[in-house]
Short mmCIF file of C-alpha atoms in Angstrom, two decimals:
data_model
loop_
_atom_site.label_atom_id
_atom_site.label_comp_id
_atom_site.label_asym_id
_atom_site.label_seq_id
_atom_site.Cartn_x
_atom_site.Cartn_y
_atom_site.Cartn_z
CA UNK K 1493 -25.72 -91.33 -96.89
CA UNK K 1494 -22.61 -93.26 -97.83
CA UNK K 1495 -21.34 -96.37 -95.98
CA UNK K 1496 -18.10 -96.39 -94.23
CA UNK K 1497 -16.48 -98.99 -96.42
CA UNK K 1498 -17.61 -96.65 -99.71
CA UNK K 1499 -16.35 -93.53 -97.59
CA UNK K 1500 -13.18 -95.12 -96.91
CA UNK K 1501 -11.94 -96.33 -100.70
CA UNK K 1502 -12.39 -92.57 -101.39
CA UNK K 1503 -10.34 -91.86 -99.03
CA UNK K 1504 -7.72 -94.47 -99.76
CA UNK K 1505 -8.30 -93.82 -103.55
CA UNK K 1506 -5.78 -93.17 -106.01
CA UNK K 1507 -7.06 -89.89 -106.94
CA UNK K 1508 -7.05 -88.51 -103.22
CA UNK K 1509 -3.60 -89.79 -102.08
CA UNK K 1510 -1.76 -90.69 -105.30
CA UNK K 1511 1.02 -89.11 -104.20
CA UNK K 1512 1.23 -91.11 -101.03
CA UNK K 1513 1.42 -94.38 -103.15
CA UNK K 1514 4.20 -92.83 -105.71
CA UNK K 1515 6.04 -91.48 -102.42
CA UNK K 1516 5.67 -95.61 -101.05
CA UNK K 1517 6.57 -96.86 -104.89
CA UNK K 1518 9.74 -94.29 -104.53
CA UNK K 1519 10.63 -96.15 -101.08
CA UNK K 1520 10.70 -99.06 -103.26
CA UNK K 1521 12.80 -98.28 -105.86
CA UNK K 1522 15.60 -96.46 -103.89
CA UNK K 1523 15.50 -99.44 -101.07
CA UNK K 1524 16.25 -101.70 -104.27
CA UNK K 1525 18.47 -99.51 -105.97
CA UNK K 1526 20.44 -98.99 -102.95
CA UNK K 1527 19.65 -101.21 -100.56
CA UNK K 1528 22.77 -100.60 -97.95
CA UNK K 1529 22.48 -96.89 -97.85
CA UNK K 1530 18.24 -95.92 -98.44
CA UNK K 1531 16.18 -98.40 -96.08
CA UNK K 1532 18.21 -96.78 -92.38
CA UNK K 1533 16.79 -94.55 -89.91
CA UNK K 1534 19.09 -92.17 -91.16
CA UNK K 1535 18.08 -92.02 -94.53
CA UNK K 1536 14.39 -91.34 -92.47
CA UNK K 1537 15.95 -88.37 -90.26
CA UNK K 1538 17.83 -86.69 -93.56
CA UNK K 1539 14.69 -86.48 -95.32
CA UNK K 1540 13.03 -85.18 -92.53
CA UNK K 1541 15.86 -82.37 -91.79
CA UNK K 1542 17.16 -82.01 -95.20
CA UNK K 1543 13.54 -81.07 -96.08
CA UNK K 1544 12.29 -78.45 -93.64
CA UNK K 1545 13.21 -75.38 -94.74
CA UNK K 1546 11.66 -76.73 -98.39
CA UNK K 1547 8.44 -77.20 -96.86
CA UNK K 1548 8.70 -73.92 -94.92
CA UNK K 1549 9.16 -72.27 -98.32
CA UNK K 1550 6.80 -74.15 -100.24
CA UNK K 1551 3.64 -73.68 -97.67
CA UNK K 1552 4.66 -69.83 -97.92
CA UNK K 1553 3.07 -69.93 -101.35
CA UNK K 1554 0.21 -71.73 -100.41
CA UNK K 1555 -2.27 -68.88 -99.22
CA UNK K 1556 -1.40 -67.26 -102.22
CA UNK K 1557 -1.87 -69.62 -104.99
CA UNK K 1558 -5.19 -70.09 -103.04
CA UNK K 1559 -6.52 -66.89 -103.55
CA UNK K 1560 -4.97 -67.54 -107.05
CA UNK K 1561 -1.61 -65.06 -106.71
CA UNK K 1562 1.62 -66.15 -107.47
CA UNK K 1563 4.33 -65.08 -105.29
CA UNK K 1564 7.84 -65.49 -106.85
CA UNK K 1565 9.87 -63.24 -104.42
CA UNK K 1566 9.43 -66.08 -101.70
CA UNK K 1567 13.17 -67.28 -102.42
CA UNK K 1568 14.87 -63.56 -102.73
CA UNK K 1569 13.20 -62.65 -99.28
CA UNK K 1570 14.41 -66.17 -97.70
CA UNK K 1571 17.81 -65.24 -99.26
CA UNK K 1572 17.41 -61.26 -97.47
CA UNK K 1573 16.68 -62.57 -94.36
CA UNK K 1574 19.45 -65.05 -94.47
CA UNK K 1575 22.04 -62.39 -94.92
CA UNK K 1576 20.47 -59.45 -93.00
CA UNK K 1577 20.50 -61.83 -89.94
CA UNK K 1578 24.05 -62.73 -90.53
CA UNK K 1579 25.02 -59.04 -91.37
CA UNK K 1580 23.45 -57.67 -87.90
CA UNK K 1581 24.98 -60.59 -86.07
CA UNK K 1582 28.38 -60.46 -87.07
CA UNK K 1583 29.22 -56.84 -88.64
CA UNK K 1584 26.78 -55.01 -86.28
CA UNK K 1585 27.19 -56.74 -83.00
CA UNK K 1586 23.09 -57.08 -82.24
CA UNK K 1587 22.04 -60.10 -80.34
CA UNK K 1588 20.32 -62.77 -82.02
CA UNK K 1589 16.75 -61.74 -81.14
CA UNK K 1590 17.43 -58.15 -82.28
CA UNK K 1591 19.25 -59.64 -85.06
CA UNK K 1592 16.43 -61.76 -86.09
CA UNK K 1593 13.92 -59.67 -85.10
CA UNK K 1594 15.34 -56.43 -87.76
CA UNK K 1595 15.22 -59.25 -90.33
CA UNK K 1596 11.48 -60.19 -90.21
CA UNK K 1597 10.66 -56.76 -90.50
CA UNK K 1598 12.44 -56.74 -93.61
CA UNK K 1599 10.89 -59.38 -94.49
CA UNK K 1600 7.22 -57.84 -93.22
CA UNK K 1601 8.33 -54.56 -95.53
CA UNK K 1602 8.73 -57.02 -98.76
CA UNK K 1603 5.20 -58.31 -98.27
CA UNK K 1604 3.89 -54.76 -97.40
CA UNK K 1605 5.39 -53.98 -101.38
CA UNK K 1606 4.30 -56.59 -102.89
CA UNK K 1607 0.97 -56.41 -101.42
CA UNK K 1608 0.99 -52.92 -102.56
CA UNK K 1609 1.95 -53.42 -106.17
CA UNK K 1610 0.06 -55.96 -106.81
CA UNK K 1611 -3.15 -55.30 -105.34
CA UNK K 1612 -3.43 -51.61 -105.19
CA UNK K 1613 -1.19 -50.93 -108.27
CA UNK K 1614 -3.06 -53.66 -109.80
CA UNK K 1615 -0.08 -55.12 -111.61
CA UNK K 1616 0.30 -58.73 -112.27
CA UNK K 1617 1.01 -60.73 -109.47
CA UNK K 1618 3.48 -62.98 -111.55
CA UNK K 1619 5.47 -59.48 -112.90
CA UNK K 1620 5.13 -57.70 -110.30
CA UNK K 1621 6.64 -59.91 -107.17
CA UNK K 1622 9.42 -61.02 -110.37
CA UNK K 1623 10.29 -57.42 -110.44
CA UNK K 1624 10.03 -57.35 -106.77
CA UNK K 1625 12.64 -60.31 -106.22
CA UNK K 1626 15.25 -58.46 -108.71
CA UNK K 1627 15.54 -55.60 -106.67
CA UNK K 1628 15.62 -57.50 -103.46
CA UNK K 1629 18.90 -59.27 -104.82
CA UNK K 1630 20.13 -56.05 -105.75
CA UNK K 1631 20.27 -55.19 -102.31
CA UNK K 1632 21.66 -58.70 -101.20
CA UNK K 1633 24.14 -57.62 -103.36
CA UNK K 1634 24.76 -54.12 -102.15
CA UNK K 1635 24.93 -55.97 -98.44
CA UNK K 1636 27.17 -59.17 -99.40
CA UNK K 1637 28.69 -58.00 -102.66
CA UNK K 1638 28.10 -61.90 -103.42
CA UNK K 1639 30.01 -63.65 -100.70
CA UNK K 1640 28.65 -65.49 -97.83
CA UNK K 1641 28.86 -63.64 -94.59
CA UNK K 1642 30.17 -66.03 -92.13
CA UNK K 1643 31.37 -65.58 -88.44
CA UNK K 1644 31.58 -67.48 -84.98
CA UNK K 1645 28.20 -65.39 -84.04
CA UNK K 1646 26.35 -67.41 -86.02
CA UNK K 1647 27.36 -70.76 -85.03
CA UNK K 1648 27.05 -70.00 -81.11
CA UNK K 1649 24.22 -70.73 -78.66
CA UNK K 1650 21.30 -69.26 -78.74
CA UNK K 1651 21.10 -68.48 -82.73
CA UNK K 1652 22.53 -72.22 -83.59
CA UNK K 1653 19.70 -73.76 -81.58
CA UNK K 1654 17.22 -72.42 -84.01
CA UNK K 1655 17.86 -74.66 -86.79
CA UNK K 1656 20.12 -77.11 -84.81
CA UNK K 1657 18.70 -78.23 -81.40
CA UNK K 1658 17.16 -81.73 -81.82
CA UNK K 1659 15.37 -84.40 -80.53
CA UNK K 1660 16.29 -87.81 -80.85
CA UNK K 1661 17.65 -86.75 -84.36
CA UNK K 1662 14.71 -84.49 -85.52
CA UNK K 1663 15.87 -81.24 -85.49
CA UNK K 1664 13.68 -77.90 -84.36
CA UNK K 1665 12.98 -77.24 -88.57
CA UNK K 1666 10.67 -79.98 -88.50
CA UNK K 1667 8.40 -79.10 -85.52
CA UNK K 1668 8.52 -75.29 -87.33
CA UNK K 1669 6.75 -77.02 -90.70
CA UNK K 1670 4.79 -78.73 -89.07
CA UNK K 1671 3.26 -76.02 -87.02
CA UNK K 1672 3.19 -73.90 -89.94
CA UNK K 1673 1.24 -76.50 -91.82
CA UNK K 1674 -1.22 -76.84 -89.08
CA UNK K 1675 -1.93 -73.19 -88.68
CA UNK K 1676 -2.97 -73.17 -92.98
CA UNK K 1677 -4.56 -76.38 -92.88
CA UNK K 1678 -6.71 -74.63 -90.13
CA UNK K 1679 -7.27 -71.14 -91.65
CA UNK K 1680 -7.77 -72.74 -95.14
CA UNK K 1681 -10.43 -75.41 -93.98
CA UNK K 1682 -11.74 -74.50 -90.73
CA UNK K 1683 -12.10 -70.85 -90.95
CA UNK K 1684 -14.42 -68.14 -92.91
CA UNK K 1685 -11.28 -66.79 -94.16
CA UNK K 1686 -10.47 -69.66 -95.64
CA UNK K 1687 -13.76 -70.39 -97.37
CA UNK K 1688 -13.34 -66.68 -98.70
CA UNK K 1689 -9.61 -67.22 -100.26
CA UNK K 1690 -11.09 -70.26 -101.80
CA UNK K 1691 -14.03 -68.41 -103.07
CA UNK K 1692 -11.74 -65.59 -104.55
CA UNK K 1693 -9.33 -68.16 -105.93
CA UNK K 1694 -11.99 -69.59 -107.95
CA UNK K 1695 -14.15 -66.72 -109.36
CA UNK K 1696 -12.29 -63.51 -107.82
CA UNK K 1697 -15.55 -61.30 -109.33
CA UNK K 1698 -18.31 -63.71 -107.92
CA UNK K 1699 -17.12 -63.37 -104.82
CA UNK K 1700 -16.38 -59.97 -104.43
CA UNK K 1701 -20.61 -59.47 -105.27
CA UNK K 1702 -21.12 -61.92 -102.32
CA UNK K 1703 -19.41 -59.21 -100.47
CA UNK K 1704 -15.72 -61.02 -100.17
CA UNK K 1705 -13.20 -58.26 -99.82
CA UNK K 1706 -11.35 -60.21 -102.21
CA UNK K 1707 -8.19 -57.09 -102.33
CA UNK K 1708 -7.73 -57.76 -98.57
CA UNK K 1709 -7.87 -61.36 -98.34
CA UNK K 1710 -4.84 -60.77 -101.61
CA UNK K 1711 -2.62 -58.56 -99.36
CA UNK K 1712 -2.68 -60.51 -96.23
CA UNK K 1713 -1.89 -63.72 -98.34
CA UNK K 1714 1.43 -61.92 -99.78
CA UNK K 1715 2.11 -60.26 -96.24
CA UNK K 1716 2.01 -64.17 -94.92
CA UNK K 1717 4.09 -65.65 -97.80
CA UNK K 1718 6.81 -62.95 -97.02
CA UNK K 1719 7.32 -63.71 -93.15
CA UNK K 1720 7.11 -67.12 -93.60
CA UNK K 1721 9.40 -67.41 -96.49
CA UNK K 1722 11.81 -64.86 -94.39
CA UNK K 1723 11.45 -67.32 -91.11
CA UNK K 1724 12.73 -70.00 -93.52
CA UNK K 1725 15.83 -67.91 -94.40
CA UNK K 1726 16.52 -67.58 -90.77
CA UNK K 1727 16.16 -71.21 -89.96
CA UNK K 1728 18.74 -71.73 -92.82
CA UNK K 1729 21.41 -69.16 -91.56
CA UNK K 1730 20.82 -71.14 -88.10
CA UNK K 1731 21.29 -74.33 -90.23
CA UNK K 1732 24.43 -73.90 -92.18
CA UNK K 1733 25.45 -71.23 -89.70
CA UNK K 1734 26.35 -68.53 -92.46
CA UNK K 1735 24.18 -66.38 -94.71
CA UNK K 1736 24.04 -66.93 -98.07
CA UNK K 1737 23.10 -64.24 -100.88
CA UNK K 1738 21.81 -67.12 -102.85
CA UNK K 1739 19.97 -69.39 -99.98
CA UNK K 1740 16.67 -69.55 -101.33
CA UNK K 1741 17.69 -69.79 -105.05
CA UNK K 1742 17.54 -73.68 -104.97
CA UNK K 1743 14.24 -73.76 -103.61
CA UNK K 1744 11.90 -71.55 -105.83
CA UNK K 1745 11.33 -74.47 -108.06
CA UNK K 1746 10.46 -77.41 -105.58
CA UNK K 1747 8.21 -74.81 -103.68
CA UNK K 1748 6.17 -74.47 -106.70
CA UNK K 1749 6.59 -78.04 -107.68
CA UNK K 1750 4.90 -78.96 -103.84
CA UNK K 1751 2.52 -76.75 -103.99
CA UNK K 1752 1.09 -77.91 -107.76
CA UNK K 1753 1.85 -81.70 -106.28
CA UNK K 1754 -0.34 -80.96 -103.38
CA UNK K 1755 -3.11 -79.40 -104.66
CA UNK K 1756 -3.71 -83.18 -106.59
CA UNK K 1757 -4.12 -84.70 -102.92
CA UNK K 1758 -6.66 -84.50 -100.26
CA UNK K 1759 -8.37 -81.82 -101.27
CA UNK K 1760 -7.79 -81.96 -105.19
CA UNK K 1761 -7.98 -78.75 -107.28
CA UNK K 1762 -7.47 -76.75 -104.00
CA UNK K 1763 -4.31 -75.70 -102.58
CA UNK K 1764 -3.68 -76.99 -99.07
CA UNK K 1765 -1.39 -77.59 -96.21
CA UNK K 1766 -1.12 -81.14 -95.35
CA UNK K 1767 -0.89 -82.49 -99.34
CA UNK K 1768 1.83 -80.02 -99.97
CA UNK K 1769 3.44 -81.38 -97.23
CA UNK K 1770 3.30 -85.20 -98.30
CA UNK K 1771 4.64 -83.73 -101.78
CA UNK K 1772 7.70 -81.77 -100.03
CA UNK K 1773 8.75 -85.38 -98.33
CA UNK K 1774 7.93 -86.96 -101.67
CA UNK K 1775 10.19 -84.96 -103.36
CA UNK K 1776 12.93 -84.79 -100.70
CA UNK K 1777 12.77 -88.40 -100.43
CA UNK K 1778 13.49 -88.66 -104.43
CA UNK K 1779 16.49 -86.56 -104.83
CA UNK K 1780 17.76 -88.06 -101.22
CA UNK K 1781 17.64 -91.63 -103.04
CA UNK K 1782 19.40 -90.11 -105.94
CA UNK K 1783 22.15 -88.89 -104.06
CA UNK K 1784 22.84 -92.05 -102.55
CA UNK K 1785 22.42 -94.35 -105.99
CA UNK K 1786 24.11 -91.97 -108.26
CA UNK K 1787 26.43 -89.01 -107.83
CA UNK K 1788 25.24 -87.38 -111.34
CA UNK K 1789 24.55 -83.17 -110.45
CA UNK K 1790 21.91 -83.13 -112.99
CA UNK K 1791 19.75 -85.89 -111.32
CA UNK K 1792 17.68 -83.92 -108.62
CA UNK K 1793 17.03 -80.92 -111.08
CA UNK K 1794 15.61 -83.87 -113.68
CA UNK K 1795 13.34 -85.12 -110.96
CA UNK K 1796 12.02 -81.76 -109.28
CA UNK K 1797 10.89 -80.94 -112.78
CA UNK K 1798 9.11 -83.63 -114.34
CA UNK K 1799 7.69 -84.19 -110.95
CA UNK K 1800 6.21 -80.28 -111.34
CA UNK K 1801 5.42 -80.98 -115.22
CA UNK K 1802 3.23 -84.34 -113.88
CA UNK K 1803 1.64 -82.32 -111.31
CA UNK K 1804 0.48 -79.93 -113.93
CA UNK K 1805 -0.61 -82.26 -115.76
CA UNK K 1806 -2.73 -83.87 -113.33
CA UNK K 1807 -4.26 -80.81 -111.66
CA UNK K 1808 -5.09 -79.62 -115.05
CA UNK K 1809 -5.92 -82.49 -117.29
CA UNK K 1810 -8.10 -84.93 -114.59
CA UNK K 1811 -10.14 -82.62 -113.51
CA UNK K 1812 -11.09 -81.17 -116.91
CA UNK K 1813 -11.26 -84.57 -118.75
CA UNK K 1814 -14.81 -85.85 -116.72
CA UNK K 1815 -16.10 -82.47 -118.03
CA UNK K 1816 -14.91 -83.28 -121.74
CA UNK K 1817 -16.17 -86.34 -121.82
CA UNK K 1818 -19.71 -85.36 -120.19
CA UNK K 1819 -20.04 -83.25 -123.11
CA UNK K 1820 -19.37 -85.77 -125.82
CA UNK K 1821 -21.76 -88.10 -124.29
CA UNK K 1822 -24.29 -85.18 -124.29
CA UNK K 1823 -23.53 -84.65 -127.97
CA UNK K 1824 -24.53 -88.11 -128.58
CA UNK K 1825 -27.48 -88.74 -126.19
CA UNK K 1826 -29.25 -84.76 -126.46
CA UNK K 1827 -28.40 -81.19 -126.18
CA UNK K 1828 -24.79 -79.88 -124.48
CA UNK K 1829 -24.61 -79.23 -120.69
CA UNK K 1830 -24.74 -75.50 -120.71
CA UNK K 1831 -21.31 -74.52 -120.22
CA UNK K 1832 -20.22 -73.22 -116.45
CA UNK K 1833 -22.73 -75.81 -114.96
CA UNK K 1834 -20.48 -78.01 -113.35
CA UNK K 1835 -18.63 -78.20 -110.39
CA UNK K 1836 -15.66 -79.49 -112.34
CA UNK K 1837 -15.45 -76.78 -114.51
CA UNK K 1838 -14.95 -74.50 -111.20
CA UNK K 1839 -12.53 -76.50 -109.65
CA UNK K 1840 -10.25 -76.37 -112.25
CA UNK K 1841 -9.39 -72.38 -111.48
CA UNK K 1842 -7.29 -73.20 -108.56
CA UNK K 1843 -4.79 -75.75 -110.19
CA UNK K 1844 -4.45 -74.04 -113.57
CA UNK K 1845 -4.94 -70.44 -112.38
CA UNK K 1846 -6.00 -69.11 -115.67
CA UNK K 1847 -9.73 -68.70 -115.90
CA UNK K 1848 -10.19 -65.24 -114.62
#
């Protein structure tokens, strides 16, 4: 039995909460680089804000990438539900719960296809919700014919309190992530289900001889990524208080960069709530910083990627290397670990999501 000192340097390791310590070494920099703008309260509450609606988008592919699907459709149905709500509101006269209401359903219908294509159709998750996501902006087209659809609707009480109604500068966005984070952290760790997408992310054909009905566990995860990516598309027509045919464009690429980020924390070489979290603020936090030191366009793009390229990196390469090296020790010392023997080796599906 370990002590508590021993228990807690894992804990505060590198390897479990690097990201925590690059997000604090970030701090740093910016509060140095610009030290009248960064270091203010209101630098805190933009990053906080600014970032919701990322980190609603980025734990939608979480249950997913668990059970070792990718979901790329998660910003075309954000950018559906953003316009459908608008479009109902303003062209149709609906409330804003009937409004909102006929969205998620559209939303609920993209994850029902998906689901269907992927799992039942058996087509690659990657192609198939790709595929998906083209002719879901087909339609935003057909709806928007690439224009914003704006209107007073959507900036009056109660669909502006949504996204705008705040507390002591914390706006309702950041109570919705972090509810949504807590309900995954709790299915994914404290929950058979969650054992089970972890079990099919890793070794899909084990578990389905354990008796995992591994094709279910698939279709709810893309049924969940849909509504929650579609709730995020709502919160942003709330936000800006028009819907835009390309809302969800700009996020694709940080969701997937959080996700990869947090599956090196906490719980490394799994997928989880509360790590993708820290890498959502670590990443808003960065490109906030950059806006305020530098005006260059190119700067947040730059960062978002080489932050997803490290994370690759990391959730590939460290948990693979002990492994490697194991074996050329073994080489030296007596006969090779039979291959498939170590934990390490099984860990590594999750984060690199090729083994099949």
């Amino acid at each position: 039995m370990t002590s508590v000192p021993t228990r807690l340097a894992a804990t505060l390791s590198f390897r479990t909460i690097g990201a925590v310590y690059v997000w604090l070494a970030i701090v740093v920099l910016f509060s140095i680089w610009a030290p009248d703008t960064f270091p203010t309260a209101i630098t805190v509450k933009q990053v906080l804000n600014g970032n919701a609606v990322a980190g609603l988008v980025a734990l939608s592919v979480v249950p997913p990438l668990a059970a070792r699907v990718f979901d790329l459709s998660v910003a075309y149905t954000m950018s559906l539900t953003s316009v459908l709500t608008a479009h109902f509101l303003v062209s149709t006269g609906l409330g804003p719960f009937t409004a909102t209401a006929l969205a998620m359903a559209a939303a609920l219908l993209v994850g029902v296809v998906n689901a269907l294509v992927v799992v039942v159709l058996r087509v690659d998750s990657f192609i198939a919700t790709l595929a998906t996501g083209a002719l879901i902006q087909s339609l935003i087209t057909m709806v928007t014919n690439d224009s914003s659809i704006t209107g007073v609707q959507l900036l009056a009480k109660p669909f502006a309190n949504i996204a705008q109604l705040d507390a002591g500068g914390i706006t309702l966005p950041v109570l919705y992530l972090l509810l949504a984070a807590l309900a995954i952290w709790f299915v994914l760790e404290h929950t058979a289900t969650g054992r089970r997408l972890y079990a099919t992310g890793f070794n899909a054909d084990a578990a389905r001889l354990q008796g995992v009905r591994t094709d279910r566990l698939r279709f709810g995860t893309l049924v969940t990524s849909a509504l929650l990516s579609g709730f995020a598309g709502v919160v942003f027509a709330s936000s800006v208080g028009s819907g835009s045919p390309t809302a969800g464009s700009p996020y694709l690429l940080s969701a997937y960069a959080a996700a990869f980020v947090g599956a090196t924390q906490l719980r490394a070489g799994r997928f989880n709530a509360w790590g993708t979290v820290i890498a959502v603020l670590l990443l808003g936090t960065g490109i906030t910083g950059l806006g305020l030191a530098t005006s260059a366009q190119w700067a947040a793009s730059l960062f978002t990627g080489s932050v997803l390229i490290v994370a690759l990196v990391l959730t590939g390469g460290r948990i693979a290397l002990p492994t490697v090296l194991r074996r050329r020790a073994g080489k030296l010392s007596g006969p090779d670990e039979p291959e498939g023997s170590t934990d390490d080796e099984s860990r590594a599906v999750p984060a690199g999501g090729s083994r099949s």
